[in-house]
Amino acid sequence: MQAIHYFANTSQLFLSDLMARGKKLRPQDQIMLTIEYEDPESGQKMVEERAFQLAEIEREAYNIRKGRLLIAWADRLALMASRPQPIGTAPVAGAWIDADGWQQCEQGKADLRDMAQGMNDPEVTRVLSLWDKFCARYEQPRNPVRRTPASGPDAWPSAR
């Protein structure tokens, strides 16, 4: 795992997929988390371990939902970033003309908002607003309206 620098009052959310023997997780099974770090005052290398029972982690369903939402956001952002940049882009809202990109942004917005349903969390709100800000670069595709002009000599008011 990449080194992370923590400061006072910060936290880290770890999300991991588990695979169980027989494809069944048991609430009494345990997971061990080992953290290695350097004490900021002494410079001494430290190791801390914490064991969790799966039943204990399951009670943290809110954090699991939040973790899944954050991973989905990052995956969607990576997918959008891997798209070719449209011709004629500019650093202003609506300057990217790419109907498929706009559609993927709209689908991502709907998916993320569904995942965030019932989560009153400032970090979740911030992530959703960052998605909206990223997607604002795409111009909404125009759907021209085709009209069949009235035919005949009396069709235009000025023809009378």
Tab-separated table of C-alpha atoms in Angstrom:
chain	number	residue	atom	x	y	z
A	1	MET	CA	0.000	0.000	0.000
A	2	GLN	CA	1.251	3.501	-0.752
A	3	ALA	CA	2.460	5.555	2.199
A	4	ILE	CA	-0.102	8.025	3.496
A	5	HIS	CA	0.689	11.033	5.644
A	6	TYR	CA	-1.822	11.673	8.416
A	7	PHE	CA	-2.362	14.835	10.369
A	8	ALA	CA	-4.436	15.608	13.450
A	9	ASN	CA	-8.132	14.785	13.085
A	10	THR	CA	-7.807	12.947	9.775
A	11	SER	CA	-9.077	9.504	8.973
A	12	GLN	CA	-8.678	6.838	6.315
A	13	LEU	CA	-11.289	4.489	4.952
A	14	PHE	CA	-10.083	1.065	3.784
A	15	LEU	CA	-12.365	-0.964	1.556
A	16	SER	CA	-11.409	-4.511	0.731
A	17	ASP	CA	-13.216	-7.288	-1.065
A	18	LEU	CA	-13.154	-10.549	0.859
A	19	MET	CA	-13.269	-14.036	-0.540
A	20	ALA	CA	-14.276	-16.835	1.769
A	21	ARG	CA	-13.814	-20.544	1.583
A	22	GLY	CA	-17.039	-22.126	0.452
A	23	LYS	CA	-18.220	-18.644	-0.596
A	24	LYS	CA	-19.727	-18.013	2.836
A	25	LEU	CA	-18.454	-15.444	5.318
A	26	ARG	CA	-18.916	-16.304	8.962
A	27	PRO	CA	-19.558	-13.494	11.480
A	28	GLN	CA	-17.039	-15.010	13.917
A	29	ASP	CA	-14.186	-14.917	11.364
A	30	GLN	CA	-11.528	-12.299	11.980
A	31	ILE	CA	-9.490	-9.941	9.840
A	32	MET	CA	-6.175	-8.527	11.008
A	33	LEU	CA	-5.122	-4.987	10.082
A	34	THR	CA	-1.419	-4.224	10.541
A	35	ILE	CA	-0.227	-0.620	10.395
A	36	GLU	CA	3.454	0.252	10.255
A	37	TYR	CA	4.529	3.851	10.761
A	38	GLU	CA	7.220	6.095	12.106
A	39	ASP	CA	6.527	7.943	15.348
A	40	PRO	CA	6.674	11.665	14.444
A	41	GLU	CA	8.340	12.669	17.726
A	42	SER	CA	10.875	9.891	18.294
A	43	GLY	CA	11.379	8.680	14.723
A	44	GLN	CA	11.010	5.123	16.048
A	45	LYS	CA	9.371	2.554	13.756
A	46	MET	CA	6.015	1.466	15.173
A	47	VAL	CA	3.662	-1.414	14.411
A	48	GLU	CA	0.054	-1.640	15.494
A	49	GLU	CA	-2.315	-4.500	14.845
A	50	ARG	CA	-6.042	-4.669	15.236
A	51	ALA	CA	-8.257	-7.682	14.729
A	52	PHE	CA	-11.859	-7.251	13.630
A	53	GLN	CA	-14.629	-9.802	13.606
A	54	LEU	CA	-16.701	-9.735	10.432
A	55	ALA	CA	-19.825	-9.238	12.562
A	56	GLU	CA	-18.268	-6.064	13.966
A	57	ILE	CA	-17.461	-4.744	10.492
A	58	GLU	CA	-20.954	-5.544	9.207
A	59	ARG	CA	-22.368	-3.210	11.853
A	60	GLU	CA	-20.451	-0.431	10.075
A	61	ALA	CA	-22.696	-0.730	7.008
A	62	TYR	CA	-22.757	3.055	6.534
A	63	ASN	CA	-18.974	3.172	6.080
A	64	ILE	CA	-19.151	0.224	3.684
A	65	ARG	CA	-21.741	2.079	1.579
A	66	LYS	CA	-19.622	5.211	1.698
A	67	GLY	CA	-16.496	3.292	0.700
A	68	ARG	CA	-18.275	1.699	-2.247
A	69	LEU	CA	-19.540	5.095	-3.373
A	70	LEU	CA	-16.037	6.594	-3.200
A	71	ILE	CA	-14.568	3.672	-5.143
A	72	ALA	CA	-17.342	3.956	-7.773
A	73	TRP	CA	-16.632	7.691	-8.076
A	74	ALA	CA	-12.896	7.111	-8.532
A	75	ASP	CA	-13.481	4.315	-11.075
A	76	ARG	CA	-15.871	6.466	-13.104
A	77	LEU	CA	-13.490	9.406	-12.980
A	78	ALA	CA	-10.631	7.199	-14.214
A	79	LEU	CA	-12.831	5.927	-17.038
A	80	MET	CA	-13.776	9.471	-18.068
A	81	ALA	CA	-10.150	10.610	-17.874
A	82	SER	CA	-9.128	7.795	-20.224
A	83	ARG	CA	-11.501	9.047	-22.944
A	84	PRO	CA	-9.915	10.911	-25.852
A	85	GLN	CA	-10.154	14.645	-25.445
A	86	PRO	CA	-12.730	16.119	-27.823
A	87	ILE	CA	-11.587	18.526	-30.522
A	88	GLY	CA	-12.031	22.177	-29.668
A	89	THR	CA	-11.933	21.812	-25.901
A	90	ALA	CA	-11.630	24.871	-23.711
A	91	PRO	CA	-11.432	25.337	-19.939
A	92	VAL	CA	-15.012	26.592	-19.679
A	93	ALA	CA	-18.295	24.885	-18.878
A	94	GLY	CA	-20.005	23.260	-21.838
A	95	ALA	CA	-17.022	23.568	-24.185
A	96	TRP	CA	-16.472	19.845	-24.757
A	97	ILE	CA	-18.693	18.574	-27.550
A	98	ASP	CA	-18.896	14.841	-26.978
A	99	ALA	CA	-22.399	13.385	-26.783
A	100	ASP	CA	-21.170	9.999	-25.536
A	101	GLY	CA	-19.029	11.642	-22.843
A	102	TRP	CA	-21.990	13.739	-21.724
A	103	GLN	CA	-24.183	10.624	-21.596
A	104	GLN	CA	-21.611	8.738	-19.506
A	105	CYS	CA	-21.444	11.694	-17.126
A	106	GLU	CA	-25.226	11.729	-16.795
A	107	GLN	CA	-25.297	7.979	-16.133
A	108	GLY	CA	-22.498	8.344	-13.586
A	109	LYS	CA	-24.384	11.168	-11.874
A	110	ALA	CA	-27.537	9.033	-11.633
A	111	ASP	CA	-25.603	5.992	-10.349
A	112	LEU	CA	-23.682	7.994	-7.731
A	113	ARG	CA	-26.817	9.781	-6.526
A	114	ASP	CA	-28.579	6.412	-6.166
A	115	MET	CA	-25.658	5.098	-4.128
A	116	ALA	CA	-25.704	8.240	-1.945
A	117	GLN	CA	-29.429	7.954	-1.200
A	118	GLY	CA	-29.978	8.605	2.515
A	119	MET	CA	-26.330	9.487	3.204
A	120	ASN	CA	-26.182	12.893	4.859
A	121	ASP	CA	-22.408	13.230	4.808
A	122	PRO	CA	-20.302	16.287	3.862
A	123	GLU	CA	-17.657	14.135	2.149
A	124	VAL	CA	-20.281	12.407	0.011
A	125	THR	CA	-21.807	15.783	-0.869
A	126	ARG	CA	-18.355	17.065	-1.840
A	127	VAL	CA	-17.611	14.050	-4.050
A	128	LEU	CA	-20.957	14.408	-5.841
A	129	SER	CA	-20.271	18.107	-6.427
A	130	LEU	CA	-16.813	17.273	-7.815
A	131	TRP	CA	-18.439	14.854	-10.286
A	132	ASP	CA	-20.862	17.584	-11.347
A	133	LYS	CA	-17.989	20.052	-11.747
A	134	PHE	CA	-15.984	17.581	-13.850
A	135	CYS	CA	-18.973	16.816	-16.068
A	136	ALA	CA	-19.879	20.486	-16.557
A	137	ARG	CA	-17.184	20.608	-19.258
A	138	TYR	CA	-19.418	18.573	-21.574
A	139	GLU	CA	-22.018	20.321	-23.689
A	140	GLN	CA	-25.458	18.768	-23.478
A	141	PRO	CA	-26.261	17.325	-26.901
A	142	ARG	CA	-28.790	19.294	-28.850
A	143	ASN	CA	-31.869	17.554	-30.138
A	144	PRO	CA	-33.054	19.577	-33.099
A	145	VAL	CA	-36.774	19.710	-33.597
A	146	ARG	CA	-37.863	18.987	-37.142
A	147	ARG	CA	-40.998	20.661	-38.316
A	148	THR	CA	-42.772	20.089	-41.575
A	149	PRO	CA	-43.695	23.498	-42.972
A	150	ALA	CA	-47.280	23.967	-43.949
A	151	SER	CA	-47.655	23.664	-47.694
A	152	GLY	CA	-49.786	25.536	-50.172
A	153	PRO	CA	-50.049	29.118	-51.248
A	154	ASP	CA	-52.022	30.174	-48.185
A	155	ALA	CA	-49.517	28.695	-45.715
A	156	TRP	CA	-47.681	31.959	-45.051
A	157	PRO	CA	-49.569	34.886	-43.572
A	158	SER	CA	-47.723	37.343	-45.807
A	159	ALA	CA	-48.825	35.386	-48.908
A	160	ARG	CA	-52.334	36.757	-48.591
